[in-house]
PDB file of C-alpha atoms in Angstrom:
ATOM      1  CA  ALA A 251     -34.930 -29.521  13.660  1.00  0.00           C
ATOM      2  CA  GLN A 252     -33.585 -31.405  16.692  1.00  0.00           C
ATOM      3  CA  SER A 253     -31.143 -30.076  19.000  1.00  0.00           C
ATOM      4  CA  VAL A 254     -29.674 -30.834  22.594  1.00  0.00           C
ATOM      5  CA  THR A 255     -28.486 -28.374  25.029  1.00  0.00           C
ATOM      6  CA  GLN A 256     -25.872 -29.675  27.709  1.00  0.00           C
ATOM      7  CA  LEU A 257     -26.021 -27.548  30.943  1.00  0.00           C
ATOM      8  CA  GLY A 258     -22.481 -26.859  31.962  1.00  0.00           C
ATOM      9  CA  SER A 259     -19.660 -26.685  29.845  1.00  0.00           C
ATOM     10  CA  HIS A 260     -17.344 -27.905  32.572  1.00  0.00           C
ATOM     11  CA  VAL A 261     -18.328 -29.860  35.768  1.00  0.00           C
ATOM     12  CA  SER A 262     -15.850 -30.692  38.583  1.00  0.00           C
ATOM     13  CA  VAL A 263     -16.347 -33.485  41.171  1.00  0.00           C
ATOM     14  CA  SER A 264     -14.168 -35.223  43.914  1.00  0.00           C
ATOM     15  CA  GLU A 265     -13.332 -38.808  43.350  1.00  0.00           C
ATOM     16  CA  GLY A 266     -16.088 -41.083  44.575  1.00  0.00           C
ATOM     17  CA  ALA A 267     -18.569 -38.431  44.441  1.00  0.00           C
ATOM     18  CA  LEU A 268     -21.837 -38.380  42.296  1.00  0.00           C
ATOM     19  CA  VAL A 269     -21.241 -37.404  38.703  1.00  0.00           C
ATOM     20  CA  LEU A 270     -24.441 -35.678  37.064  1.00  0.00           C
ATOM     21  CA  LEU A 271     -24.222 -34.259  33.412  1.00  0.00           C
ATOM     22  CA  ARG A 272     -27.179 -32.585  32.014  1.00  0.00           C
ATOM     23  CA  CYS A 273     -28.731 -32.735  28.795  1.00  0.00           C
ATOM     24  CA  ASN A 274     -32.116 -31.181  27.192  1.00  0.00           C
ATOM     25  CA  TYR A 275     -33.181 -32.096  23.830  1.00  0.00           C
ATOM     26  CA  SER A 276     -35.854 -30.685  21.162  1.00  0.00           C
ATOM     27  CA  SER A 277     -37.332 -32.818  18.875  1.00  0.00           C
ATOM     28  CA  SER A 278     -41.019 -32.729  17.458  1.00  0.00           C
ATOM     29  CA  VAL A 279     -40.957 -36.588  16.663  1.00  0.00           C
ATOM     30  CA  PRO A 280     -39.564 -39.171  19.244  1.00  0.00           C
ATOM     31  CA  PRO A 281     -35.872 -38.864  19.328  1.00  0.00           C
ATOM     32  CA  TYR A 282     -33.100 -41.390  19.348  1.00  0.00           C
ATOM     33  CA  LEU A 283     -30.510 -40.092  22.312  1.00  0.00           C
ATOM     34  CA  PHE A 284     -26.939 -40.876  22.912  1.00  0.00           C
ATOM     35  CA  TRP A 285     -24.059 -39.842  25.161  1.00  0.00           C
ATOM     36  CA  TYR A 286     -20.435 -40.037  23.608  1.00  0.00           C
ATOM     37  CA  VAL A 287     -17.222 -39.552  25.498  1.00  0.00           C
ATOM     38  CA  GLN A 288     -14.067 -38.094  24.095  1.00  0.00           C
ATOM     39  CA  TYR A 289     -10.724 -38.992  25.991  1.00  0.00           C
ATOM     40  CA  PRO A 290      -7.877 -36.373  25.126  1.00  0.00           C
ATOM     41  CA  ASN A 291      -6.617 -36.497  21.751  1.00  0.00           C
ATOM     42  CA  GLN A 292      -8.817 -39.161  20.820  1.00  0.00           C
ATOM     43  CA  GLY A 293     -12.140 -39.481  18.826  1.00  0.00           C
ATOM     44  CA  LEU A 294     -15.463 -40.193  20.153  1.00  0.00           C
ATOM     45  CA  GLN A 295     -16.575 -43.126  21.516  1.00  0.00           C
ATOM     46  CA  LEU A 296     -20.280 -44.427  22.423  1.00  0.00           C
ATOM     47  CA  LEU A 297     -20.990 -44.325  25.912  1.00  0.00           C
ATOM     48  CA  LEU A 298     -24.901 -45.352  25.902  1.00  0.00           C
ATOM     49  CA  LYS A 299     -28.168 -44.828  23.715  1.00  0.00           C
ATOM     50  CA  TYR A 300     -31.888 -44.765  24.098  1.00  0.00           C
ATOM     51  CA  THR A 301     -33.864 -45.503  21.358  1.00  0.00           C
ATOM     52  CA  THR A 302     -36.823 -47.284  22.371  1.00  0.00           C
ATOM     53  CA  GLY A 303     -37.864 -49.534  25.128  1.00  0.00           C
ATOM     54  CA  ALA A 304     -36.561 -48.911  28.879  1.00  0.00           C
ATOM     55  CA  THR A 305     -36.000 -45.540  29.561  1.00  0.00           C
ATOM     56  CA  LEU A 306     -33.231 -46.191  32.043  1.00  0.00           C
ATOM     57  CA  VAL A 307     -30.290 -47.364  29.878  1.00  0.00           C
ATOM     58  CA  LYS A 308     -27.078 -48.543  31.240  1.00  0.00           C
ATOM     59  CA  GLY A 309     -23.519 -47.923  29.280  1.00  0.00           C
ATOM     60  CA  ILE A 310     -20.066 -48.773  29.670  1.00  0.00           C
ATOM     61  CA  ASN A 311     -17.891 -47.906  32.602  1.00  0.00           C
ATOM     62  CA  GLY A 312     -21.058 -47.903  35.052  1.00  0.00           C
ATOM     63  CA  PHE A 313     -22.682 -44.815  33.549  1.00  0.00           C
ATOM     64  CA  GLU A 314     -26.225 -44.559  33.179  1.00  0.00           C
ATOM     65  CA  ALA A 315     -29.131 -42.210  31.782  1.00  0.00           C
ATOM     66  CA  GLU A 316     -32.427 -41.994  32.260  1.00  0.00           C
ATOM     67  CA  PHE A 317     -34.979 -40.502  29.023  1.00  0.00           C
ATOM     68  CA  LYS A 318     -37.699 -38.259  30.429  1.00  0.00           C
ATOM     69  CA  LYS A 319     -39.927 -37.288  27.765  1.00  0.00           C
ATOM     70  CA  SER A 320     -41.922 -34.926  30.142  1.00  0.00           C
ATOM     71  CA  GLU A 321     -39.024 -33.237  30.913  1.00  0.00           C
ATOM     72  CA  THR A 322     -37.063 -33.389  27.363  1.00  0.00           C
ATOM     73  CA  SER A 323     -34.052 -34.695  29.412  1.00  0.00           C
ATOM     74  CA  PHE A 324     -31.352 -37.280  29.164  1.00  0.00           C
ATOM     75  CA  HIS A 325     -29.294 -36.798  31.846  1.00  0.00           C
ATOM     76  CA  LEU A 326     -25.870 -38.954  32.803  1.00  0.00           C
ATOM     77  CA  THR A 327     -25.526 -40.104  36.058  1.00  0.00           C
ATOM     78  CA  LYS A 328     -22.200 -42.266  37.866  1.00  0.00           C
ATOM     79  CA  PRO A 329     -22.539 -42.914  41.454  1.00  0.00           C
ATOM     80  CA  SER A 330     -19.098 -42.630  42.188  1.00  0.00           C
ATOM     81  CA  ALA A 331     -16.496 -40.798  40.208  1.00  0.00           C
ATOM     82  CA  HIS A 332     -12.978 -42.432  39.191  1.00  0.00           C
ATOM     83  CA  MET A 333     -10.211 -40.458  37.842  1.00  0.00           C
ATOM     84  CA  SER A 334     -10.272 -42.268  34.657  1.00  0.00           C
ATOM     85  CA  ASP A 335     -13.689 -40.791  34.108  1.00  0.00           C
ATOM     86  CA  ALA A 336     -12.184 -37.298  33.273  1.00  0.00           C
ATOM     87  CA  ALA A 337     -12.883 -36.492  29.961  1.00  0.00           C
ATOM     88  CA  GLU A 338     -15.444 -34.440  27.605  1.00  0.00           C
ATOM     89  CA  TYR A 339     -18.766 -35.993  27.326  1.00  0.00           C
ATOM     90  CA  PHE A 340     -21.220 -35.237  24.213  1.00  0.00           C
ATOM     91  CA  CYS A 341     -25.178 -35.616  24.439  1.00  0.00           C
ATOM     92  CA  ALA A 342     -26.397 -36.500  21.018  1.00  0.00           C
ATOM     93  CA  VAL A 343     -30.062 -36.495  19.075  1.00  0.00           C
ATOM     94  CA  SER A 344     -31.115 -38.401  16.079  1.00  0.00           C
ATOM     95  CA  VAL A 345     -34.420 -39.031  14.649  1.00  0.00           C
ATOM     96  CA  ILE A 346     -35.477 -41.883  12.349  1.00  0.00           C
ATOM     97  CA  GLY A 347     -35.318 -40.889   8.581  1.00  0.00           C
ATOM     98  CA  SER A 348     -32.318 -38.412   9.180  1.00  0.00           C
ATOM     99  CA  ASN A 349     -29.702 -40.981   7.594  1.00  0.00           C
ATOM    100  CA  TYR A 350     -28.340 -41.581  11.111  1.00  0.00           C
ATOM    101  CA  LYS A 351     -27.011 -37.963  11.369  1.00  0.00           C
ATOM    102  CA  LEU A 352     -26.243 -37.281  14.890  1.00  0.00           C
ATOM    103  CA  THR A 353     -26.627 -33.439  16.231  1.00  0.00           C
ATOM    104  CA  PHE A 354     -24.303 -33.216  19.120  1.00  0.00           C
ATOM    105  CA  GLY A 355     -24.475 -30.716  22.182  1.00  0.00           C
ATOM    106  CA  LYS A 356     -21.357 -28.380  22.898  1.00  0.00           C
ATOM    107  CA  GLY A 357     -20.239 -30.773  25.284  1.00  0.00           C
ATOM    108  CA  THR A 358     -19.300 -30.954  29.104  1.00  0.00           C
ATOM    109  CA  LEU A 359     -15.617 -31.557  30.236  1.00  0.00           C
ATOM    110  CA  LEU A 360     -15.726 -33.486  33.655  1.00  0.00           C
ATOM    111  CA  THR A 361     -12.826 -33.011  35.787  1.00  0.00           C
ATOM    112  CA  VAL A 362     -12.143 -35.540  38.569  1.00  0.00           C
ATOM    113  CA  ASN A 363     -10.334 -34.193  41.668  1.00  0.00           C
ATOM    114  CA  PRO A 364      -8.330 -36.474  43.904  1.00  0.00           C
TER     115      PRO A 364
ATOM    116  CA  ASN J 259      -8.561 -53.761  13.723  1.00  0.00           C
ATOM    117  CA  ALA J 260      -7.869 -50.621  12.127  1.00  0.00           C
ATOM    118  CA  GLY J 261     -11.468 -48.951  12.178  1.00  0.00           C
ATOM    119  CA  VAL J 262     -11.454 -45.552  10.879  1.00  0.00           C
ATOM    120  CA  THR J 263      -8.324 -44.300  10.165  1.00  0.00           C
ATOM    121  CA  GLN J 264      -7.599 -40.579   8.971  1.00  0.00           C
ATOM    122  CA  THR J 265      -4.516 -39.129   7.387  1.00  0.00           C
ATOM    123  CA  PRO J 266      -3.024 -36.875   7.970  1.00  0.00           C
ATOM    124  CA  LYS J 267      -3.086 -36.268  11.600  1.00  0.00           C
ATOM    125  CA  PHE J 268      -1.427 -32.921  11.743  1.00  0.00           C
ATOM    126  CA  ARG J 269      -1.218 -30.127   8.909  1.00  0.00           C
ATOM    127  CA  VAL J 270      -0.706 -26.490   8.769  1.00  0.00           C
ATOM    128  CA  LEU J 271      -1.554 -24.624   5.799  1.00  0.00           C
ATOM    129  CA  LYS J 272      -0.956 -21.021   4.536  1.00  0.00           C
ATOM    130  CA  THR J 273      -4.157 -19.042   3.665  1.00  0.00           C
ATOM    131  CA  GLY J 274      -5.315 -19.571   0.185  1.00  0.00           C
ATOM    132  CA  GLN J 275      -3.684 -23.434  -0.182  1.00  0.00           C
ATOM    133  CA  SER J 276      -5.672 -26.523  -0.663  1.00  0.00           C
ATOM    134  CA  MET J 277      -5.407 -29.861   0.881  1.00  0.00           C
ATOM    135  CA  THR J 278      -7.260 -33.206   0.893  1.00  0.00           C
ATOM    136  CA  LEU J 279      -8.054 -35.200   4.152  1.00  0.00           C
ATOM    137  CA  LEU J 280      -8.554 -38.722   3.676  1.00  0.00           C
ATOM    138  CA  CYS J 281     -10.882 -41.099   5.752  1.00  0.00           C
ATOM    139  CA  ALA J 282     -10.738 -44.936   5.360  1.00  0.00           C
ATOM    140  CA  GLN J 283     -12.783 -47.466   7.089  1.00  0.00           C
ATOM    141  CA  ASP J 284     -12.360 -51.190   6.717  1.00  0.00           C
ATOM    142  CA  MET J 285     -15.808 -52.008   8.394  1.00  0.00           C
ATOM    143  CA  ASN J 286     -17.939 -52.091   5.048  1.00  0.00           C
ATOM    144  CA  HIS J 287     -20.145 -49.191   6.690  1.00  0.00           C
ATOM    145  CA  GLU J 288     -22.603 -47.750   4.252  1.00  0.00           C
ATOM    146  CA  TYR J 289     -22.424 -44.219   5.866  1.00  0.00           C
ATOM    147  CA  MET J 290     -19.780 -41.563   6.703  1.00  0.00           C
ATOM    148  CA  TYR J 291     -19.386 -38.414   7.797  1.00  0.00           C
ATOM    149  CA  TRP J 292     -17.250 -35.614   8.204  1.00  0.00           C
ATOM    150  CA  TYR J 293     -17.525 -33.242  11.533  1.00  0.00           C
ATOM    151  CA  ARG J 294     -15.334 -30.426  12.689  1.00  0.00           C
ATOM    152  CA  GLN J 295     -14.463 -29.708  16.331  1.00  0.00           C
ATOM    153  CA  ASP J 296     -14.104 -26.346  17.762  1.00  0.00           C
ATOM    154  CA  PRO J 297     -13.904 -25.362  21.588  1.00  0.00           C
ATOM    155  CA  GLY J 298     -16.984 -24.531  22.870  1.00  0.00           C
ATOM    156  CA  MET J 299     -19.026 -25.428  19.661  1.00  0.00           C
ATOM    157  CA  GLY J 300     -19.433 -29.277  19.976  1.00  0.00           C
ATOM    158  CA  LEU J 301     -19.347 -31.305  16.789  1.00  0.00           C
ATOM    159  CA  ARG J 302     -20.615 -29.920  13.540  1.00  0.00           C
ATOM    160  CA  LEU J 303     -21.598 -31.927  10.424  1.00  0.00           C
ATOM    161  CA  ILE J 304     -19.800 -30.728   7.358  1.00  0.00           C
ATOM    162  CA  HIS J 305     -20.644 -33.261   4.770  1.00  0.00           C
ATOM    163  CA  TYR J 306     -22.008 -36.990   4.512  1.00  0.00           C
ATOM    164  CA  SER J 307     -22.394 -39.803   2.442  1.00  0.00           C
ATOM    165  CA  VAL J 308     -25.192 -42.553   2.465  1.00  0.00           C
ATOM    166  CA  GLY J 309     -23.115 -44.620  -0.104  1.00  0.00           C
ATOM    167  CA  GLU J 310     -20.675 -44.930  -2.750  1.00  0.00           C
ATOM    168  CA  GLY J 311     -21.094 -42.195  -4.996  1.00  0.00           C
ATOM    169  CA  THR J 312     -23.468 -40.042  -3.240  1.00  0.00           C
ATOM    170  CA  THR J 313     -22.616 -36.854  -1.300  1.00  0.00           C
ATOM    171  CA  ALA J 314     -24.708 -34.679   0.605  1.00  0.00           C
ATOM    172  CA  LYS J 315     -24.138 -31.188   2.786  1.00  0.00           C
ATOM    173  CA  GLY J 316     -24.475 -31.045   6.615  1.00  0.00           C
ATOM    174  CA  GLU J 317     -24.988 -28.104   8.845  1.00  0.00           C
ATOM    175  CA  VAL J 318     -21.481 -26.158   7.875  1.00  0.00           C
ATOM    176  CA  PRO J 319     -20.551 -27.186   4.303  1.00  0.00           C
ATOM    177  CA  ASP J 320     -19.328 -23.908   2.988  1.00  0.00           C
ATOM    178  CA  GLY J 321     -15.772 -23.989   1.765  1.00  0.00           C
ATOM    179  CA  TYR J 322     -15.564 -27.844   1.534  1.00  0.00           C
ATOM    180  CA  ASN J 323     -16.055 -30.202  -1.024  1.00  0.00           C
ATOM    181  CA  VAL J 324     -16.258 -34.240  -0.662  1.00  0.00           C
ATOM    182  CA  SER J 325     -15.939 -37.286  -2.778  1.00  0.00           C
ATOM    183  CA  ARG J 326     -16.711 -40.849  -2.264  1.00  0.00           C
ATOM    184  CA  LEU J 327     -15.779 -42.794  -5.297  1.00  0.00           C
ATOM    185  CA  LYS J 328     -15.272 -46.056  -3.327  1.00  0.00           C
ATOM    186  CA  LYS J 329     -17.327 -47.138  -0.429  1.00  0.00           C
ATOM    187  CA  GLN J 330     -14.471 -47.463   2.238  1.00  0.00           C
ATOM    188  CA  ASN J 331     -12.891 -43.950   1.303  1.00  0.00           C
ATOM    189  CA  PHE J 332     -14.622 -40.434   2.209  1.00  0.00           C
ATOM    190  CA  LEU J 333     -12.406 -37.495   1.028  1.00  0.00           C
ATOM    191  CA  LEU J 334     -12.693 -33.983   2.519  1.00  0.00           C
ATOM    192  CA  GLY J 335     -11.016 -31.274   0.524  1.00  0.00           C
ATOM    193  CA  LEU J 336     -10.408 -27.506   1.046  1.00  0.00           C
ATOM    194  CA  GLU J 337      -9.964 -25.821  -2.237  1.00  0.00           C
ATOM    195  CA  SER J 338      -8.688 -22.636  -0.422  1.00  0.00           C
ATOM    196  CA  ALA J 339      -7.896 -22.656   3.153  1.00  0.00           C
ATOM    197  CA  ALA J 340      -9.035 -19.582   5.405  1.00  0.00           C
ATOM    198  CA  PRO J 341      -7.966 -19.353   8.908  1.00  0.00           C
ATOM    199  CA  SER J 342     -11.571 -20.177  10.168  1.00  0.00           C
ATOM    200  CA  GLN J 343     -11.212 -23.585   9.167  1.00  0.00           C
ATOM    201  CA  THR J 344      -8.682 -23.962  11.770  1.00  0.00           C
ATOM    202  CA  SER J 345     -10.220 -26.868  13.345  1.00  0.00           C
ATOM    203  CA  VAL J 346      -9.873 -30.617  14.608  1.00  0.00           C
ATOM    204  CA  TYR J 347     -11.721 -32.640  11.854  1.00  0.00           C
ATOM    205  CA  PHE J 348     -13.072 -36.086  12.396  1.00  0.00           C
ATOM    206  CA  CYS J 349     -14.405 -38.764  10.351  1.00  0.00           C
ATOM    207  CA  ALA J 350     -17.105 -41.203  11.260  1.00  0.00           C
ATOM    208  CA  SER J 351     -18.789 -43.915   9.657  1.00  0.00           C
ATOM    209  CA  SER J 352     -22.013 -45.911  10.635  1.00  0.00           C
ATOM    210  CA  TYR J 353     -23.438 -49.293   9.196  1.00  0.00           C
ATOM    211  CA  LYS J 354     -26.949 -49.072   7.451  1.00  0.00           C
ATOM    212  CA  GLY J 355     -29.089 -51.626   9.363  1.00  0.00           C
ATOM    213  CA  THR J 356     -32.805 -52.487  10.193  1.00  0.00           C
ATOM    214  CA  ASP J 357     -32.145 -51.658  13.812  1.00  0.00           C
ATOM    215  CA  PHE J 358     -31.237 -48.275  14.333  1.00  0.00           C
ATOM    216  CA  THR J 359     -28.211 -48.155  16.580  1.00  0.00           C
ATOM    217  CA  GLY J 360     -26.955 -44.646  15.946  1.00  0.00           C
ATOM    218  CA  GLU J 361     -23.255 -45.900  16.840  1.00  0.00           C
ATOM    219  CA  LEU J 362     -21.108 -43.889  14.788  1.00  0.00           C
ATOM    220  CA  PHE J 363     -17.238 -44.924  14.565  1.00  0.00           C
ATOM    221  CA  PHE J 364     -14.847 -42.188  14.670  1.00  0.00           C
ATOM    222  CA  GLY J 365     -11.411 -41.469  13.539  1.00  0.00           C
ATOM    223  CA  GLU J 366      -8.446 -40.143  15.975  1.00  0.00           C
ATOM    224  CA  GLY J 367      -8.936 -36.757  14.217  1.00  0.00           C
ATOM    225  CA  SER J 368      -6.840 -34.529  12.039  1.00  0.00           C
ATOM    226  CA  ARG J 369      -5.881 -31.029  13.331  1.00  0.00           C
ATOM    227  CA  LEU J 370      -5.695 -28.494  10.660  1.00  0.00           C
ATOM    228  CA  THR J 371      -4.276 -25.000  11.377  1.00  0.00           C
ATOM    229  CA  VAL J 372      -4.648 -22.259   8.438  1.00  0.00           C
ATOM    230  CA  LEU J 373      -1.883 -19.348   8.905  1.00  0.00           C
TER     231      LEU J 373
END
């Protein structure tokens, strides 16, 4: 079975600083990897995804992530944090043949300080 | 555009009571899912459905039942609620395509408290 581990349940950055949210995965077959964002009192929405092809993927709101097979990682970054980025972020994994079921990490709460 | 709609959004139950959460999607998606979200636990899959009339167990199915009588609706039932089922429940849907996008479309959640 596949799984993801998000390092750090809470990350705090200053506005304008680099955002780095860490995600490591475990899968015995090639994974599909995702980052979802959840704003307060809302459902989750897709931020970006890696399925095949280019390992550096760009998402909405200036976020990007790089799939590194050798490190089993899929870390999320943004060069300059904005106050509106404050939210909870979830890394998720799926594999082909799983009926599109996603296995989510426990989430990382991002706080942006003025 | 409604997307995925969950009802009710809030509910308080007493231990032993029963209730049903309704999820409706208007995107003609084949796949539907029920997740629960608990602090520090992320989202855990309860049950899912790959099409009308079919359901399957997820990671934490005990204490819940589901039905998918119509393609657009996915019901989650609690026959005898327990305090451990206090949680926020999310419904999601996805289309079945030849290109796997992995994008789930989520409802806004249903907050259930069991006293």
